[in-house]
Coordinates of C-alpha atoms in Angstrom, one line a residue:
X30 CA 8.1 -37.9 -0.4
X31 CA 5.3 -38.9 -2.7
X32 CA 2.5 -36.3 -1.0
X33 CA 5.2 -33.4 -0.8
X34 CA 6.1 -33.6 -4.4
X35 CA 2.1 -33.3 -5.7
X36 CA 1.4 -30.9 -4.0
X37 CA 4.3 -28.7 -4.6
X38 CA 3.3 -29.3 -8.4
X39 CA -0.4 -28.5 -7.2
X40 CA 0.5 -25.2 -6.1
X41 CA 2.8 -24.0 -9.2
X42 CA 0.2 -26.1 -11.3
X43 CA -3.0 -23.3 -9.5
X44 CA -0.5 -20.1 -10.0
X45 CA -0.6 -21.1 -14.2
X46 CA -4.4 -22.8 -14.1
X47 CA -6.6 -20.8 -11.8
X48 CA -4.3 -17.5 -10.7
X49 CA -5.0 -17.1 -14.7
X50 CA -8.8 -17.5 -14.4
X51 CA -9.1 -15.2 -11.2
X52 CA -7.2 -12.9 -13.2
X53 CA -10.2 -13.4 -16.0
X54 CA -12.4 -12.4 -13.6
X55 CA -11.0 -9.3 -12.5
X56 CA -10.1 -8.1 -16.1
X57 CA -6.8 -5.8 -15.0
X58 CA -7.0 -2.8 -18.2
X59 CA -4.5 -0.4 -18.4
X60 CA -5.9 2.0 -16.0
X61 CA -3.3 4.7 -14.2
X62 CA -2.5 3.3 -10.8
X63 CA -2.5 5.0 -7.9
X64 CA 1.5 4.9 -7.2
X65 CA 1.1 7.4 -10.8
X66 CA -2.0 9.6 -10.1
X67 CA -1.4 9.9 -6.4
X68 CA 2.5 9.7 -6.2
X69 CA 3.5 11.4 -2.9
X70 CA 7.1 10.6 -2.8
X71 CA 6.1 8.9 0.7
X72 CA 3.6 5.8 0.2
X73 CA 2.5 6.4 -3.0
X74 CA 5.6 5.6 -6.0
X75 CA 6.6 3.4 -8.4
X76 CA 9.0 0.8 -7.8
X77 CA 10.4 -2.2 -10.1
X78 CA 8.1 -5.0 -10.5
X79 CA 10.4 -7.5 -9.1
X80 CA 10.8 -5.2 -6.0
X81 CA 7.6 -5.2 -5.4
X82 CA 7.5 -8.5 -5.2
X83 CA 9.8 -8.8 -3.4
X84 CA 9.0 -6.6 -0.4
X85 CA 5.1 -8.1 -1.1
X86 CA 6.3 -11.5 0.0
X87 CA 8.7 -11.0 2.8
X88 CA 5.5 -8.2 4.1
X89 CA 2.9 -11.4 4.1
X90 CA 5.3 -14.2 5.2
X91 CA 7.9 -12.9 7.5
X92 CA 7.8 -16.9 9.8
X93 CA 4.3 -17.1 9.3
X94 CA 4.7 -19.8 6.9
X95 CA 7.9 -21.2 8.7
X96 CA 6.3 -21.3 12.3
X97 CA 2.5 -22.2 11.5
X98 CA 3.5 -25.0 9.2
X99 CA 6.0 -26.5 12.0
X100 CA 3.3 -26.0 14.6
X101 CA 0.6 -27.1 11.8
X102 CA 2.9 -30.4 10.9
X103 CA 1.3 -31.9 14.6
X104 CA -1.9 -33.2 12.8
X105 CA 0.4 -35.1 10.2
X106 CA -0.3 -35.2 6.7
X107 CA -3.4 -33.6 6.6
X108 CA -1.4 -29.8 6.9
X109 CA -0.9 -31.0 3.2
X110 CA -4.2 -30.1 1.8
X111 CA -4.9 -27.5 4.0
X112 CA -1.5 -25.8 2.2
X113 CA -2.4 -26.7 -1.1
X114 CA -6.5 -26.2 -1.2
X115 CA -6.3 -23.1 1.0
X116 CA -3.3 -21.2 -0.6
X117 CA -4.6 -22.0 -4.2
X118 CA -8.7 -21.5 -3.3
X119 CA -8.8 -19.4 -1.1
X120 CA -5.1 -17.6 0.3
X121 CA -4.0 -16.0 -3.1
X122 CA -7.6 -15.3 -4.0
X123 CA -8.2 -13.5 -1.0
X124 CA -4.5 -11.2 -1.9
X125 CA -4.9 -11.1 -6.0
X126 CA -8.9 -8.9 -5.3
X127 CA -7.7 -7.6 -2.3
X128 CA -4.7 -5.9 -3.9
X129 CA -6.5 -5.1 -6.7
X130 CA -9.7 -3.5 -5.2
X131 CA -6.9 -1.4 -3.1
X132 CA -5.5 -0.4 -7.2
X133 CA -8.7 -0.1 -8.1
X134 CA -9.6 2.2 -5.5
X135 CA -6.9 4.7 -5.3
X136 CA -4.7 2.9 -2.8
X137 CA -8.0 2.2 -0.7
X138 CA -7.1 0.5 3.1
X139 CA -8.8 -2.6 4.3
X140 CA -11.2 -0.8 6.2
X141 CA -12.2 1.8 3.5
X142 CA -12.3 -1.4 1.0
X143 CA -14.9 -3.2 3.4
X144 CA -16.7 0.4 3.9
X145 CA -17.0 0.2 0.1
X146 CA -18.7 -3.2 -0.7
X147 CA -20.4 -4.0 3.1
X148 CA -21.7 -0.6 4.8
X149 CA -20.3 1.8 7.2
X150 CA -20.8 -0.1 10.5
X151 CA -18.5 -2.7 8.6
X152 CA -16.2 -0.5 7.8
X153 CA -15.5 0.8 12.0
X154 CA -15.7 -2.8 13.3
X155 CA -12.8 -3.1 10.8
X156 CA -11.0 -0.2 11.6
X157 CA -10.6 -1.4 15.0
X158 CA -10.0 -4.9 14.6
X159 CA -7.3 -4.0 11.8
X160 CA -5.6 -1.8 13.6
X161 CA -5.9 -3.4 16.8
X162 CA -4.0 -7.0 15.1
X163 CA -1.8 -5.3 13.4
X164 CA -0.5 -3.9 16.4
X165 CA -0.5 -7.2 18.1
X166 CA 1.2 -8.2 15.0
X167 CA 3.7 -5.6 16.2
X168 CA 4.0 -6.4 20.0
X169 CA 4.9 -10.0 19.5
X170 CA 7.1 -9.6 16.6
X171 CA 9.6 -7.5 18.6
X172 CA 9.3 -9.5 21.9
X173 CA 10.7 -12.8 20.5
X174 CA 13.5 -11.4 18.0
X175 CA 15.2 -9.4 21.5
X176 CA 14.6 -12.9 23.6
X177 CA 17.1 -14.4 20.6
X178 CA 19.3 -11.5 20.3
X179 CA 20.5 -11.2 24.0
X180 CA 22.4 -14.3 22.9
X181 CA 24.7 -11.8 21.6
X182 CA 25.0 -9.4 24.3
X183 CA 23.0 -6.7 25.7
X184 CA 19.7 -7.3 27.8
X185 CA 16.7 -8.3 26.4
X186 CA 15.1 -4.2 27.2
X187 CA 17.7 -3.1 25.2
X188 CA 17.2 -5.2 21.9
X189 CA 13.4 -4.3 22.5
X190 CA 14.4 -0.6 22.2
X191 CA 16.4 -0.8 19.7
X192 CA 13.6 -2.5 17.1
X193 CA 11.5 -0.3 18.4
X194 CA 13.3 2.5 17.3
X195 CA 14.2 1.2 14.4
X196 CA 10.2 0.5 13.7
X197 CA 9.7 4.0 14.2
X198 CA 12.0 5.0 10.8
X199 CA 10.9 2.0 9.0
X200 CA 6.9 3.7 9.6
X201 CA 7.9 7.3 9.0
X202 CA 10.3 6.9 5.9
X203 CA 9.7 6.9 2.4
X204 CA 8.8 3.4 1.6
X205 CA 11.8 3.2 -0.8
X206 CA 14.5 4.2 2.0
X207 CA 14.6 1.5 4.0
X208 CA 11.9 -1.0 2.9
X209 CA 12.7 -1.0 -0.2
X210 CA 16.4 -0.6 0.0
X211 CA 16.6 -3.8 2.3
X212 CA 13.4 -6.5 1.8
X213 CA 14.4 -7.5 -1.5
X214 CA 17.7 -8.7 0.4
X215 CA 15.4 -10.2 3.9
X216 CA 13.4 -12.1 0.9
X217 CA 15.8 -13.4 -1.1
X218 CA 17.3 -14.6 2.0
X219 CA 14.4 -15.9 3.0
X220 CA 13.7 -17.8 -0.7
X221 CA 17.3 -19.1 -0.4
X222 CA 16.6 -21.3 2.7
X223 CA 13.3 -22.6 1.9
X224 CA 14.7 -23.6 -1.3
X225 CA 18.1 -24.8 0.3
X226 CA 16.0 -27.2 2.6
X227 CA 13.9 -27.9 -0.3
X228 CA 16.8 -29.7 -2.3
X229 CA 18.1 -31.8 0.9
X230 CA 14.5 -33.1 0.5
X231 CA 15.0 -34.5 -2.7
X232 CA 18.6 -35.6 -1.7
X233 CA 17.6 -37.4 1.7
X234 CA 14.3 -38.7 0.2
X235 CA 13.5 -39.2 3.9
X236 CA 10.5 -41.9 5.1
X237 CA 7.7 -38.8 5.7
X238 CA 4.0 -39.6 6.0
X239 CA 2.0 -39.8 3.3
X240 CA -1.6 -38.7 2.7
X241 CA -3.1 -42.4 3.2
X242 CA -0.5 -43.0 5.9
X243 CA -2.2 -44.0 8.6
X244 CA -1.5 -42.7 12.4
X245 CA 0.3 -46.5 13.3
X246 CA 2.8 -45.4 10.3
X247 CA 2.9 -41.8 11.2
X248 CA 4.4 -42.9 15.0
X249 CA 6.4 -45.5 13.8
X250 CA 9.4 -44.2 14.5
X251 CA 8.1 -41.9 17.6
X252 CA 6.1 -43.2 19.9
X253 CA 3.2 -40.8 20.6
X254 CA 4.0 -40.7 24.6
X255 CA 7.0 -39.6 23.3
X256 CA 5.7 -36.8 20.4
X257 CA 2.5 -35.5 23.0
X258 CA 0.5 -35.3 20.0
X259 CA -2.3 -36.7 21.8
X260 CA -2.3 -34.3 24.6
X261 CA -1.7 -31.3 21.7
X262 CA -4.6 -32.8 19.1
X263 CA -7.4 -33.0 22.9
X264 CA -6.1 -29.4 23.3
X265 CA -6.4 -28.0 19.8
X266 CA -8.7 -30.5 17.8
X267 CA -7.9 -30.2 13.7
X268 CA -11.5 -28.8 13.4
X269 CA -11.1 -25.5 13.5
X270 CA -7.4 -25.5 14.8
X271 CA -5.2 -26.7 12.1
X272 CA -7.1 -23.6 9.5
X273 CA -6.1 -21.3 12.5
X274 CA -2.4 -22.3 13.2
X275 CA -1.7 -22.4 9.6
X276 CA -2.3 -19.4 8.3
X277 CA 0.1 -17.8 6.1
X278 CA 0.9 -20.4 3.6
X279 CA -2.7 -20.4 3.2
X280 CA -4.9 -17.6 4.2
X281 CA -4.9 -14.6 6.4
X282 CA -6.3 -11.9 6.8
X283 CA -3.3 -10.2 8.2
X284 CA -2.4 -9.9 4.5
X285 CA -5.2 -7.6 3.3
X286 CA -3.5 -5.0 5.6
X287 CA -0.2 -5.7 4.0
X288 CA -1.5 -5.5 0.3
X289 CA -2.5 -1.9 -0.3
X290 CA 0.8 -1.1 0.9
X291 CA 2.2 -1.8 -2.8
X292 CA -1.1 -1.1 -4.8
X293 CA 0.4 2.3 -4.0
X294 CA 3.6 1.3 -5.9
X295 CA 2.3 -1.0 -8.9
X296 CA 2.7 1.0 -12.1
X297 CA 0.2 -1.4 -14.1
X298 CA -2.5 -3.6 -13.3
X299 CA -1.1 -6.3 -15.1
X300 CA 1.6 -7.5 -12.7
X301 CA -0.7 -8.0 -10.0
X302 CA -1.0 -11.6 -10.6
X303 CA 2.7 -12.1 -9.8
X304 CA 2.6 -9.7 -7.0
X305 CA -0.3 -11.0 -5.2
X306 CA -1.1 -14.6 -6.1
X307 CA 2.6 -14.7 -7.0
X308 CA 3.6 -14.1 -3.5
X309 CA 0.5 -16.1 -2.3
X310 CA 1.9 -19.0 -3.8
X311 CA 4.8 -18.7 -3.1
X312 CA 4.4 -18.8 0.4
X313 CA 2.1 -21.7 0.0
X314 CA 5.5 -23.2 -1.1
X315 CA 7.6 -22.3 1.7
X316 CA 5.1 -23.5 4.3
X317 CA 4.7 -26.6 2.4
X318 CA 8.8 -27.1 2.5
X319 CA 8.8 -26.5 6.6
X320 CA 5.4 -28.4 7.2
X321 CA 7.6 -31.3 5.3
X322 CA 10.7 -31.3 7.0
X323 CA 8.4 -30.3 10.6
X324 CA 6.9 -34.2 9.8
X325 CA 10.0 -35.9 9.2
X326 CA 12.0 -34.1 12.5
X327 CA 8.9 -35.1 14.5
X328 CA 7.4 -38.3 13.2
X329 CA 9.6 -40.3 11.7
X330 CA 12.6 -39.2 14.2
X331 CA 14.6 -37.1 12.0
X332 CA 15.2 -35.2 14.7
X333 CA 17.8 -37.1 16.2
X334 CA 20.2 -37.0 13.6
X335 CA 19.3 -32.8 13.0
X336 CA 20.4 -32.2 16.5
X337 CA 23.6 -35.0 17.0
X338 CA 23.3 -37.6 20.0
X339 CA 24.4 -35.1 22.7
X340 CA 21.2 -32.5 22.3
X341 CA 18.9 -36.0 21.2
X342 CA 20.2 -37.8 24.7
X343 CA 20.0 -35.0 26.6
X344 CA 16.4 -34.6 25.4
X345 CA 15.7 -38.2 26.6
X346 CA 16.8 -38.0 29.9
X347 CA 14.1 -34.9 30.1
X348 CA 11.7 -37.3 28.2
X349 CA 11.9 -40.0 31.7
X350 CA 10.6 -37.1 33.7
X351 CA 7.5 -36.6 31.0
X352 CA 8.7 -34.1 28.9
X353 CA 7.4 -34.6 24.9
X354 CA 9.0 -33.1 21.7
X355 CA 6.3 -30.2 21.7
X356 CA 8.0 -29.0 24.7
X357 CA 11.4 -29.7 24.1
X358 CA 11.3 -28.3 20.6
X359 CA 9.6 -25.2 19.8
X360 CA 9.4 -23.9 16.3
X361 CA 12.0 -21.3 16.2
X362 CA 14.0 -24.3 18.2
X363 CA 13.3 -26.8 14.8
X364 CA 14.4 -23.5 12.5
X365 CA 18.2 -23.5 14.6
X366 CA 18.3 -27.1 14.8
X367 CA 17.5 -28.0 10.8
X368 CA 18.8 -24.9 9.2
X369 CA 22.1 -25.9 11.4
X370 CA 22.0 -29.4 11.3
X371 CA 21.4 -29.4 7.1
X372 CA 23.0 -26.3 5.7
X373 CA 26.0 -26.2 8.1
X374 CA 27.3 -22.3 9.3
X375 CA 25.3 -20.7 6.5
X376 CA 22.2 -22.5 7.5
X377 CA 22.4 -21.0 11.1
X378 CA 23.1 -17.4 9.6
X379 CA 20.0 -18.1 7.9
X380 CA 17.9 -19.6 10.6
X381 CA 18.7 -16.7 12.9
X382 CA 17.8 -14.5 9.7
X383 CA 14.3 -17.0 9.6
X384 CA 14.0 -16.0 13.7
X385 CA 15.0 -12.2 13.8
X386 CA 14.7 -10.7 10.8
X387 CA 11.7 -11.5 9.1
X388 CA 9.4 -11.3 12.3
X389 CA 10.8 -7.6 12.6
X390 CA 10.4 -7.4 8.8
X391 CA 6.4 -8.4 9.5
X392 CA 6.6 -5.9 12.4
X393 CA 7.0 -3.0 10.8
X394 CA 4.9 -3.1 8.0
X395 CA 2.4 -3.7 10.3
X396 CA 3.2 -0.4 12.5
X397 CA 3.6 1.1 8.9
X398 CA -0.4 0.0 7.9
X399 CA -1.6 0.9 11.4
X400 CA -0.1 4.3 10.8
X401 CA -1.9 4.6 7.0
X402 CA -5.2 3.0 8.3
X403 CA -5.0 5.3 11.2
X404 CA -4.8 8.4 8.9
X405 CA -7.0 7.9 6.1
X406 CA -10.1 7.3 8.8
X407 CA -8.8 10.8 10.4
X408 CA -8.3 12.1 6.7
X409 CA -4.5 13.2 7.6
X410 CA -2.1 13.8 4.7
X411 CA 0.7 11.5 5.2
X412 CA 3.1 14.0 3.4
X413 CA 4.6 15.8 6.2
X414 CA 7.1 14.2 8.7
X415 CA 5.0 16.4 11.6
X416 CA 1.7 14.9 10.4
X417 CA 3.4 11.3 10.2
X418 CA 4.9 12.0 13.6
X419 CA 0.9 12.9 15.0
X420 CA -0.1 9.7 14.7
X421 CA 3.0 7.3 15.0
X422 CA 3.5 8.7 18.6
X423 CA 1.0 7.8 20.4
X424 CA 0.5 4.6 18.3
X425 CA 3.8 3.2 19.5
X426 CA 2.8 4.7 23.2
X427 CA -0.2 1.7 22.7
X428 CA 2.2 -0.6 21.6
X429 CA 5.0 -0.3 24.8
X430 CA 1.9 -0.2 26.7
X431 CA 0.7 -4.0 25.6
X432 CA 4.5 -5.1 25.5
X433 CA 4.4 -4.3 29.1
X434 CA 1.3 -6.2 29.8
X435 CA 2.5 -8.7 27.9
X436 CA 5.8 -9.0 29.7
X437 CA 4.1 -8.2 33.3
X438 CA 1.4 -11.4 32.4
X439 CA 2.9 -15.5 32.6
X440 CA 1.3 -16.7 29.8
X441 CA 1.2 -13.2 28.0
X442 CA 2.8 -14.5 24.6
X443 CA 0.2 -17.1 24.2
X444 CA -2.2 -15.2 25.1
X445 CA -1.8 -12.3 22.6
X446 CA -1.1 -15.4 20.2
X447 CA -3.6 -17.2 20.1
X448 CA -6.1 -14.4 19.9
X449 CA -4.1 -13.1 17.1
X450 CA -4.0 -16.2 15.0
X451 CA -8.1 -16.1 15.2
X452 CA -8.1 -12.2 14.5
X453 CA -6.1 -13.3 11.5
X454 CA -8.4 -15.3 10.5
X455 CA -11.8 -13.3 10.7
X456 CA -10.0 -10.4 9.8
X457 CA -9.8 -13.0 6.1
X458 CA -13.9 -13.4 6.6
X459 CA -14.2 -10.0 6.2
X460 CA -12.0 -9.0 3.2
X461 CA -13.7 -12.5 2.0
X462 CA -17.3 -11.5 2.1
X463 CA -16.4 -7.9 1.0
X464 CA -15.2 -9.5 -2.5
X465 CA -17.9 -11.0 -2.7
X466 CA -19.9 -8.3 -2.6
X467 CA -18.1 -6.7 -5.1
X468 CA -18.4 -9.3 -7.4
X469 CA -21.6 -9.7 -7.1
X470 CA -21.9 -6.2 -7.7
X471 CA -20.2 -6.6 -10.8
X472 CA -22.0 -9.5 -12.1
X473 CA -19.1 -11.7 -12.2
X474 CA -17.9 -15.0 -10.7
X475 CA -18.7 -14.2 -6.9
X476 CA -18.1 -18.2 -6.4
X477 CA -14.9 -17.5 -6.3
X478 CA -15.0 -16.3 -2.2
X479 CA -17.9 -17.3 -1.4
X480 CA -17.0 -21.0 -0.7
X481 CA -13.8 -19.6 1.0
X482 CA -15.6 -16.9 2.7
X483 CA -18.6 -19.1 4.4
X484 CA -15.8 -21.6 5.7
X485 CA -13.5 -19.5 7.3
X486 CA -16.2 -17.8 8.7
X487 CA -17.8 -21.1 9.8
X488 CA -13.8 -21.7 11.1
X489 CA -13.6 -18.6 13.3
X490 CA -16.9 -19.1 14.5
X491 CA -16.6 -22.6 15.5
X492 CA -13.3 -22.0 17.5
X493 CA -14.9 -19.3 20.2
X494 CA -17.4 -22.0 20.8
X495 CA -15.0 -24.9 21.7
X496 CA -11.6 -22.9 22.1
X497 CA -11.3 -22.9 26.4
X498 CA -10.4 -19.1 25.8
X499 CA -13.6 -18.4 24.1
X500 CA -16.8 -20.5 25.1
X501 CA -15.8 -23.4 26.0
X502 CA -18.7 -25.3 25.3
X503 CA -17.6 -28.5 24.3
X504 CA -17.5 -31.0 21.0
X505 CA -20.9 -32.0 21.0
X506 CA -22.5 -28.2 21.4
X507 CA -19.7 -26.8 19.4
X508 CA -19.9 -28.3 16.2
X509 CA -24.1 -28.6 16.3
X510 CA -23.2 -24.7 16.3
X511 CA -20.8 -25.1 13.3
X512 CA -23.9 -26.3 11.1
X513 CA -26.0 -23.5 12.6
X514 CA -23.3 -21.3 11.6
X515 CA -22.7 -22.8 7.9
X516 CA -26.7 -22.2 7.2
X517 CA -27.0 -18.7 9.1
X518 CA -24.3 -17.4 6.8
X519 CA -25.5 -19.7 3.2
X520 CA -29.5 -18.5 4.2
X521 CA -28.3 -14.6 5.1
X522 CA -26.2 -15.0 2.0
X523 CA -28.6 -15.5 -0.7
X524 CA -31.5 -13.7 0.9
X525 CA -29.4 -10.9 0.7
X526 CA -28.3 -11.6 -3.3
X527 CA -32.0 -12.3 -4.1
X528 CA -32.6 -9.0 -3.3
X529 CA -30.0 -7.4 -4.6
X530 CA -30.9 -9.3 -7.8
X531 CA -34.6 -8.1 -8.1
X532 CA -33.3 -4.2 -7.2

C-alpha cells in the first residue's frame, strides 16, 4: 500500500504544481470563449463550471480507467509508474492543450487543430482517422453493455437496438438536453465507486505488490501457472503493450476528440486547468485505485476473499484443466465481483453502472464528436435538425455495418479492441506533435509535449513492428526498429526546428 499512497499523493501534487506550470505556459486570458461568442443553443452554450467538469470527466473516462487498469495490473506495480508519470507529464498536458487550443480556435475539432499546425495533408489523415476511431468507440461500447443487459430480460440484439436509439437522440439533441442533465449524475456515481473502493483499500490495508517487490513476492500467494501471467506477458510484452493497455488514466488520444465538446461550453479560459488538466488527473486516480484493487485481486489471492468459497472452488476445479485467472475473470467480472464483495448490494448497483452505463456514455459522445467533425469538414451548419440528420444517419448506418461484422466474426470484438487501443494512442501522437508545433511557433516551452510526443511515437511504431496482429517481426528486429524510430523522430523534429528558427 506504500506505493499506492505515494502514487496517489504524486497525482495530487502533480495537479497543483505541474498543472499550474502548464497553465502558466499557455497563459489563459479573459477573451470571449466560443460558448459566448458563437452561442447556437445546440453545441455552443455556456454550462456551469462544475457541470462542464463532470461531463468532461465522464466523456474521457467511461470504463477506460477501469478496464484498462485491470488489464494493466497484470504487469504488476510498474503500472503505477505509467499511470502517475503518464498522467501528469503526458495525458493531462495533452488534454489541457487540446482543450485550450480548441477554445482559442473557436471550438475547433481535432482535425482542424492538427491541420492548423501540421498541414492540410495531416488534417485529411486525421479526419479519416479520428472519425474511424470514434466509430470504433461507439461500436465497442454498444455490444458489451447489451450482453450484460440481456441477463435482465430481452435479447442482446433488442438491447443493441435500444442503445442505438439512445445514441441517435444523444447525438442529435442539444447538449444540455440529455448529456447536460444526466452525465453529471453518472460521473458522480463513477467517482463515488472509486472513492468507496479507495476507502476499503485503506481500511483493509491488503498486502499488495510494491514497486520494489520482485517477481517472487508478486506470485507468493498466487502461483504463476494459476495466474496465467507468464503466457499473457509473452503475448503482450510490457513495452509497448502496457502503454497501449493503460491508455485512459495515463494518456489517450480519444480525449482530444472529446475536449472540443466542452471547449464549446466553457465561459472562461481560466477554468481550463480545472476542467481539462483536473479531469485527467481525476481519471488517473480512478485508474490507480482499480490497478491496486486488481493487483490485490490477482497477485495476492484477493479473488478468494472477494468471490467467496463457492466461486473460488468452481474456478479451482476448472484450473485443473488448465484454465487460468486471466481467462476466468475478465475485466467486467472483476468490477462486478469486487464491487459486490466489498460494497454489498449498493456496490452491485455501481458495478452494473460501471460496465453498462459508463461505456454507453462513452459511445454517445463519440458519435456526437464524429457528427461535429464531419459537419466541420463539410462546412454544414448544425443548427438545423434536418442537417444534423443528414450527417448522423449515414454515420449510424456505417456503425451498424461495423457492428454486424464484429458480431459475425468469432474474434471480432478482440480485433476491434486491440486496433482501437493502437489507433487511440496514435491519435495522441498526432495531437502531441501539433501542440509541440504550436509551442514552438509561440516561442514557449515546447519540451512539455516534445518528450511525450517522441515517446508515444516510439510506442505506437514498436507495436506495429512486434505485434502478431501487424508485422510480427520479433523482439530483436522490433526493438532495433524502436531505436530507429526514436532517432528518426528526433532528427526530423530538430531539422524542422532549426529551419523554423532561421526563417
